[in-house]
mmCIF file of C-alpha atoms and ligand atoms in Angstrom:
data_model
loop_
_atom_site.group_PDB
_atom_site.id
_atom_site.type_symbol
_atom_site.label_atom_id
_atom_site.label_comp_id
_atom_site.label_asym_id
_atom_site.label_seq_id
_atom_site.Cartn_x
_atom_site.Cartn_y
_atom_site.Cartn_z
ATOM 1 C CA MET A 166 77.848 145.326 -19.238
ATOM 2 C CA ASN A 167 79.860 145.862 -22.118
ATOM 3 C CA ASN A 168 78.265 148.412 -24.429
ATOM 4 C CA LEU A 169 81.135 150.007 -25.521
ATOM 5 C CA GLN A 170 83.047 147.210 -26.936
ATOM 6 C CA ASN A 171 80.169 146.809 -28.918
ATOM 7 C CA ILE A 172 79.834 150.114 -30.451
ATOM 8 C CA LEU A 173 83.890 149.589 -31.198
ATOM 9 C CA HIS A 174 83.105 146.926 -32.933
ATOM 10 C CA GLU A 175 80.669 148.342 -34.501
ATOM 11 C CA PHE A 176 81.662 151.953 -36.204
ATOM 12 C CA VAL A 177 85.006 149.333 -37.883
ATOM 13 C CA LYS A 178 82.976 147.567 -39.724
ATOM 14 C CA GLU A 179 81.638 150.345 -40.779
ATOM 15 C CA HIS A 180 83.357 152.659 -41.155
ATOM 16 C CA PRO A 181 86.383 150.895 -43.051
ATOM 17 C CA ALA A 182 89.316 153.559 -43.628
ATOM 18 C CA PRO A 183 91.277 153.433 -47.657
ATOM 19 C CA GLY A 184 92.452 149.852 -47.309
ATOM 20 C CA GLY A 185 90.085 147.825 -44.981
ATOM 21 C CA LYS A 186 92.177 149.155 -41.867
ATOM 22 C CA PRO A 187 91.174 151.583 -38.856
ATOM 23 C CA GLU A 188 91.970 155.163 -38.803
ATOM 24 C CA ILE A 189 92.294 157.336 -36.034
ATOM 25 C CA ALA A 190 89.821 160.433 -36.967
ATOM 26 C CA LEU A 191 91.395 163.436 -33.964
ATOM 27 C CA THR A 192 88.749 165.200 -34.824
ATOM 28 C CA VAL A 193 86.217 165.383 -31.581
ATOM 29 C CA GLY A 194 88.335 167.461 -29.111
ATOM 30 C CA THR A 195 89.006 165.898 -25.214
ATOM 31 C CA HIS A 196 89.879 167.914 -22.228
ATOM 32 C CA ASP A 197 90.931 172.355 -22.170
ATOM 33 C CA PRO A 198 94.527 172.968 -22.463
ATOM 34 C CA ASN A 199 93.625 175.487 -20.280
ATOM 35 C CA ARG A 200 92.697 174.067 -17.687
ATOM 36 C CA ASP A 201 91.026 176.658 -14.687
ATOM 37 C CA ASN A 202 92.656 176.228 -11.939
ATOM 38 C CA ALA A 203 90.936 179.185 -10.470
ATOM 39 C CA LYS A 204 88.086 176.982 -9.245
ATOM 40 C CA PHE A 205 87.952 172.863 -8.531
ATOM 41 C CA ARG A 206 88.600 170.165 -10.331
ATOM 42 C CA LEU A 207 85.726 167.408 -10.638
ATOM 43 C CA SER A 208 88.341 165.566 -12.861
ATOM 44 C CA ASP A 209 90.251 166.174 -8.885
ATOM 45 C CA ALA A 210 87.338 164.258 -6.957
ATOM 46 C CA GLY A 211 88.645 161.608 -4.187
ATOM 47 C CA LYS A 212 91.978 162.820 -4.231
ATOM 48 C CA CYS A 213 93.936 164.083 -1.879
ATOM 49 C CA ARG A 214 92.019 167.432 -0.038
ATOM 50 C CA LEU A 215 95.676 169.258 1.136
ATOM 51 C CA MET A 216 96.620 169.104 -2.978
ATOM 52 C CA ARG A 217 92.885 169.973 -4.398
ATOM 53 C CA TYR A 218 93.261 172.874 -2.284
ATOM 54 C CA TYR A 219 97.578 174.168 -3.181
ATOM 55 C CA LYS A 220 95.877 173.206 -6.593
ATOM 56 C CA ARG A 221 93.547 176.094 -6.476
ATOM 57 C CA GLN A 222 95.388 177.917 -4.691
ATOM 58 C CA GLY A 223 97.659 177.920 -7.538
ATOM 59 C CA LYS A 224 100.759 177.329 -5.172
ATOM 60 C CA LYS A 225 103.507 176.529 -7.408
ATOM 61 C CA ALA A 226 104.513 173.287 -8.208
ATOM 62 C CA ASP A 227 107.343 171.676 -6.907
ATOM 63 C CA ASP A 228 108.559 170.024 -10.388
ATOM 64 C CA THR A 229 107.763 170.309 -14.576
ATOM 65 C CA ILE A 230 106.018 167.766 -15.878
ATOM 66 C CA PRO A 231 108.349 165.823 -17.207
ATOM 67 C CA ALA A 232 108.191 165.075 -21.045
ATOM 68 C CA PRO A 233 107.654 160.900 -21.169
ATOM 69 C CA ASP A 234 104.422 161.379 -18.474
ATOM 70 C CA LEU A 235 103.121 164.588 -21.115
ATOM 71 C CA LEU A 236 103.721 162.328 -24.149
ATOM 72 C CA GLN A 237 102.121 159.689 -22.382
ATOM 73 C CA MET A 238 99.184 161.586 -21.371
ATOM 74 C CA GLN A 239 98.335 162.734 -25.342
ATOM 75 C CA ILE A 240 97.984 158.718 -25.481
ATOM 76 C CA GLY A 241 95.341 159.022 -23.166
ATOM 77 C CA ASN A 242 93.693 161.078 -25.362
ATOM 78 C CA MET A 243 93.515 160.070 -28.871
ATOM 79 C CA PHE A 244 91.992 156.734 -27.159
ATOM 80 C CA HIS A 245 88.900 159.826 -25.627
ATOM 81 C CA ALA A 246 88.623 161.374 -29.094
ATOM 82 C CA TYR A 247 88.877 158.025 -30.765
ATOM 83 C CA ILE A 248 86.327 156.748 -28.973
ATOM 84 C CA GLU A 249 84.177 159.968 -28.533
ATOM 85 C CA TYR A 250 84.653 160.554 -32.746
ATOM 86 C CA ALA A 251 83.389 156.608 -32.980
ATOM 87 C CA CYS A 252 80.271 156.943 -30.775
ATOM 88 C CA ASP A 253 79.594 159.455 -32.735
ATOM 89 C CA MET A 254 79.205 158.603 -36.535
ATOM 90 C CA MET A 255 77.160 156.116 -34.772
ATOM 91 C CA GLY A 256 74.760 157.429 -33.832
ATOM 92 C CA VAL A 257 75.078 157.639 -29.901
ATOM 93 C CA VAL A 258 75.817 160.583 -28.696
ATOM 94 C CA ILE A 259 73.480 162.479 -26.307
ATOM 95 C CA ALA A 260 76.640 165.093 -25.247
ATOM 96 C CA SER A 261 80.581 164.520 -24.849
ATOM 97 C CA GLU A 262 83.139 166.777 -23.684
ATOM 98 C CA GLU A 263 81.144 169.168 -21.994
ATOM 99 C CA ARG A 264 81.221 172.161 -19.762
ATOM 100 C CA LEU A 265 80.155 171.882 -15.886
ATOM 101 C CA GLU A 266 80.528 174.931 -13.081
ATOM 102 C CA ASP A 267 79.505 176.515 -10.260
ATOM 103 C CA GLU A 268 80.712 178.544 -8.251
ATOM 104 C CA ASP A 269 83.542 176.136 -6.783
ATOM 105 C CA ARG A 270 83.958 173.744 -9.108
ATOM 106 C CA ILE A 271 84.627 173.461 -13.154
ATOM 107 C CA GLY A 272 85.223 170.303 -14.878
ATOM 108 C CA HIS A 273 84.308 168.071 -19.015
ATOM 109 C CA PHE A 274 82.272 164.847 -18.799
ATOM 110 C CA ASP A 275 83.694 162.620 -20.645
ATOM 111 C CA MET A 276 80.343 160.988 -22.820
ATOM 112 C CA ILE A 277 76.735 160.593 -22.468
ATOM 113 C CA ILE A 278 76.009 158.256 -24.517
ATOM 114 C CA ARG A 279 71.970 156.145 -25.569
ATOM 115 C CA THR A 280 71.565 152.243 -27.369
ATOM 116 C CA ASP A 281 68.884 150.984 -28.378
ATOM 117 C CA GLY A 282 65.867 152.458 -26.178
ATOM 118 C CA GLU A 283 68.712 152.010 -23.315
ATOM 119 C CA PRO A 284 68.101 154.692 -20.690
ATOM 120 C CA ALA A 285 71.051 156.886 -20.734
ATOM 121 C CA ILE A 286 74.749 156.799 -19.917
ATOM 122 C CA LEU A 287 77.655 158.303 -18.646
ATOM 123 C CA TYR A 288 81.041 157.091 -19.974
ATOM 124 C CA ASP A 289 84.286 158.327 -18.195
ATOM 125 C CA ILE A 290 86.703 156.293 -20.035
ATOM 126 C CA LYS A 291 89.854 155.462 -18.122
ATOM 127 C CA THR A 292 93.350 154.278 -19.954
ATOM 128 C CA ILE A 293 95.444 151.962 -18.576
ATOM 129 C CA ASN A 294 98.175 149.518 -19.822
ATOM 130 C CA SER A 295 98.092 145.987 -20.027
ATOM 131 C CA LYS A 296 99.915 145.512 -16.735
ATOM 132 C CA ALA A 297 97.796 147.843 -14.613
ATOM 133 C CA ALA A 298 94.857 145.699 -16.088
ATOM 134 C CA TYR A 299 96.465 142.681 -15.149
ATOM 135 C CA TYR A 300 96.739 143.173 -11.808
ATOM 136 C CA MET A 301 93.377 144.833 -11.791
ATOM 137 C CA ASN A 302 91.682 141.386 -12.404
ATOM 138 C CA ARG A 303 93.931 139.443 -10.199
ATOM 139 C CA ASN A 304 93.224 141.404 -7.020
ATOM 140 C CA ASN A 305 89.608 141.436 -8.664
ATOM 141 C CA LYS A 306 89.749 145.046 -7.654
ATOM 142 C CA GLN A 307 86.562 146.507 -10.051
ATOM 143 C CA THR A 308 88.096 149.975 -9.701
ATOM 144 C CA LYS A 309 89.524 152.821 -8.040
ATOM 145 C CA PRO A 310 87.236 155.192 -4.932
ATOM 146 C CA GLU A 311 89.252 157.915 -6.940
ATOM 147 C CA HIS A 312 87.009 156.863 -10.051
ATOM 148 C CA ILE A 313 84.034 156.941 -8.254
ATOM 149 C CA ALA A 314 84.265 160.100 -6.400
ATOM 150 C CA GLN A 315 84.926 161.652 -10.799
ATOM 151 C CA VAL A 316 82.004 160.237 -11.792
ATOM 152 C CA ILE A 317 79.591 160.068 -9.316
ATOM 153 C CA SER A 318 80.973 164.145 -9.931
ATOM 154 C CA TYR A 319 80.224 164.596 -12.723
ATOM 155 C CA VAL A 320 76.636 163.222 -12.333
ATOM 156 C CA MET A 321 75.928 165.161 -9.492
ATOM 157 C CA ALA A 322 77.095 168.273 -11.274
ATOM 158 C CA LEU A 323 74.327 166.804 -14.157
ATOM 159 C CA ASP A 324 71.909 167.159 -11.702
ATOM 160 C CA ASP A 325 72.414 170.354 -10.581
ATOM 161 C CA ALA A 326 72.845 171.920 -13.673
ATOM 162 C CA TYR A 327 69.683 170.433 -14.804
ATOM 163 C CA HIS A 328 67.727 170.812 -12.018
ATOM 164 C CA MET A 329 68.884 174.860 -11.504
ATOM 165 C CA ALA A 330 68.354 175.525 -14.750
ATOM 166 C CA ASN A 331 71.748 176.368 -16.174
ATOM 167 C CA SER A 332 72.050 172.917 -18.292
ATOM 168 C CA TYR A 333 69.778 171.517 -21.323
ATOM 169 C CA LEU A 334 71.190 167.852 -20.657
ATOM 170 C CA LYS A 335 69.163 165.602 -17.976
ATOM 171 C CA PRO A 336 70.955 164.257 -15.453
ATOM 172 C CA PRO A 337 71.515 160.566 -17.146
ATOM 173 C CA GLU A 338 69.796 157.050 -14.776
ATOM 174 C CA ARG A 339 73.057 154.897 -15.156
ATOM 175 C CA ALA A 340 77.138 155.723 -14.901
ATOM 176 C CA ALA A 341 80.391 153.513 -15.712
ATOM 177 C CA ILE A 342 83.554 153.935 -15.434
ATOM 178 C CA ALA A 343 84.987 152.949 -19.013
ATOM 179 C CA TYR A 344 88.955 151.017 -18.350
ATOM 180 C CA VAL A 345 90.738 150.810 -21.859
ATOM 181 C CA VAL A 346 93.280 148.584 -22.585
ATOM 182 C CA ARG A 347 96.276 150.931 -23.875
ATOM 183 C CA ASP A 348 97.265 147.508 -26.351
ATOM 184 C CA THR A 349 94.791 145.216 -26.753
ATOM 185 C CA PHE A 350 91.631 147.783 -26.620
ATOM 186 C CA LYS A 351 89.653 145.034 -24.775
ATOM 187 C CA ILE A 352 87.530 147.217 -22.760
ATOM 188 C CA ARG A 353 86.119 146.457 -19.434
ATOM 189 C CA GLU A 354 83.309 148.398 -18.961
ATOM 190 C CA VAL A 355 82.151 149.255 -14.840
ATOM 191 C CA GLU A 356 78.520 150.461 -13.580
ATOM 192 C CA LEU A 357 78.077 151.960 -10.354
ATOM 193 C CA MET A 358 75.112 152.752 -8.326
ATOM 194 C CA VAL A 359 75.346 156.549 -7.976
ATOM 195 C CA SER A 360 72.811 156.161 -5.289
ATOM 196 C CA GLU A 361 75.818 153.948 -3.191
ATOM 197 C CA HIS A 362 78.292 156.401 -3.082
ATOM 198 C CA GLU A 363 76.348 160.114 -2.934
ATOM 199 C CA ASP A 364 76.669 160.440 -0.059
ATOM 200 C CA ALA A 365 80.651 159.845 0.461
ATOM 201 C CA VAL A 366 80.801 162.225 -2.735
ATOM 202 C CA ARG A 367 78.659 164.936 -1.552
ATOM 203 C CA SER A 368 80.724 164.655 1.867
ATOM 204 C CA ASP A 369 84.407 164.740 0.768
ATOM 205 C CA TRP A 370 83.040 168.452 -1.056
ATOM 206 C CA ASN A 371 82.235 169.109 1.977
ATOM 207 C CA ILE A 372 85.354 169.335 4.284
ATOM 208 C CA LEU A 373 86.965 170.761 0.933
ATOM 209 C CA LEU A 374 84.529 173.647 0.764
ATOM 210 C CA ASN A 375 84.295 174.551 4.126
ATOM 211 C CA ALA A 376 87.761 174.617 4.092
ATOM 212 C CA TRP A 377 88.519 176.433 1.912
ATOM 213 C CA ASP A 378 85.649 178.830 2.997
ATOM 214 C CA TYR A 379 87.688 179.123 5.956
ATOM 215 C CA GLN A 380 90.605 179.269 3.646
ATOM 216 C CA GLU A 381 92.437 176.637 6.599
ATOM 217 C CA PRO A 382 94.165 174.083 3.886
ATOM 218 C CA PRO A 383 92.195 170.725 5.540
ATOM 219 C CA GLU A 384 94.171 167.808 6.702
ATOM 220 C CA ALA A 385 95.560 166.304 4.347
ATOM 221 C CA ASN A 386 93.877 162.528 3.382
ATOM 222 C CA PRO A 387 96.096 160.361 0.622
ATOM 223 C CA THR A 388 96.203 156.908 -1.127
ATOM 224 C CA SER A 389 99.249 154.864 -0.283
ATOM 225 C CA TRP A 390 100.384 155.733 -3.580
ATOM 226 C CA GLU A 391 99.644 159.545 -4.210
ATOM 227 C CA CYS A 392 103.248 161.014 -2.264
ATOM 228 C CA ARG A 393 104.530 160.168 -4.915
ATOM 229 C CA TYR A 394 103.089 161.215 -7.755
ATOM 230 C CA CYS A 395 101.519 164.689 -5.915
ATOM 231 C CA ALA A 396 103.360 168.464 -8.018
ATOM 232 C CA TYR A 397 104.087 168.867 -3.742
ATOM 233 C CA LYS A 398 105.936 166.720 -2.849
ATOM 234 C CA MET A 399 108.642 168.565 -2.118
ATOM 235 C CA SER A 400 106.671 171.077 -0.951
ATOM 236 C CA CYS A 401 103.497 169.523 1.204
ATOM 237 C CA PRO A 402 105.134 169.034 5.116
ATOM 238 C CA SER A 403 102.446 165.939 5.106
ATOM 239 C CA SER A 404 104.482 164.123 2.241
ATOM 240 C CA THR A 405 105.030 160.646 3.526
ATOM 241 C CA VAL A 406 107.630 161.051 0.243
HETATM 242 S S1 SF4 B 562 101.967 165.493 -1.220
HETATM 243 FE FE1 SF4 B 562 100.728 164.244 -0.256
HETATM 244 S S2 SF4 B 562 99.451 164.676 1.387
HETATM 245 FE FE2 SF4 B 562 101.250 166.672 0.676
HETATM 246 S S3 SF4 B 562 99.171 167.400 -1.060
HETATM 247 FE FE3 SF4 B 562 100.647 165.713 -2.224
HETATM 248 S S4 SF4 B 562 99.402 163.559 -1.530
HETATM 249 FE FE4 SF4 B 562 98.705 165.694 0.155
#
């Protein structure tokens, strides 16, 4: 599957900038700059439940995010903006960066597109460096559980909103993660079978929502690397670092 890469190749051929070089046009806003943490973030789906609980509680992070990390996040935002702009120019975008919200959760999906009469597909775009791409390939690792949980959460939220008549957007028939390698712009698309993951993702959310209803912090369930990058790693009693 390499749908998105083909669209981008067509885009740079059809819309050459002056001098024949591709141009970055950041006219599509990405991500909410004023994140509302009064609800759980859909983009945190699949991450440590205790971290998500702390975040919604407004627990103060141990440190502010260092400037180099903030800049690195901006690289991801630029890639998102460029890809969404290119797809919009190619006339394939059904919706992008739209807000999804219920009483406990909030988030924005990246993009839903449709090409040549194909079923609509939701894309979640992840930028990675070539080293990460190399290890994913070498270890034959298609994707990560938390990335799957995030995409499935968007699809489920779209489905709920549509069926409750809170959204005009029909839930997409397909969903995929697009891994974009920062230094080559190569894209690896991983399509997900939504029905395969739905129960696990729903059950993860239910544990967290239940904990919130009772105002009882849930059991921590970090992955092996997660505490190292967690905003609460110094103050959390379950931290592994
Ligand atoms: S430090 Fe680890 S266990 Fe504690 S909230 Fe963060 S990820 Fe979860």
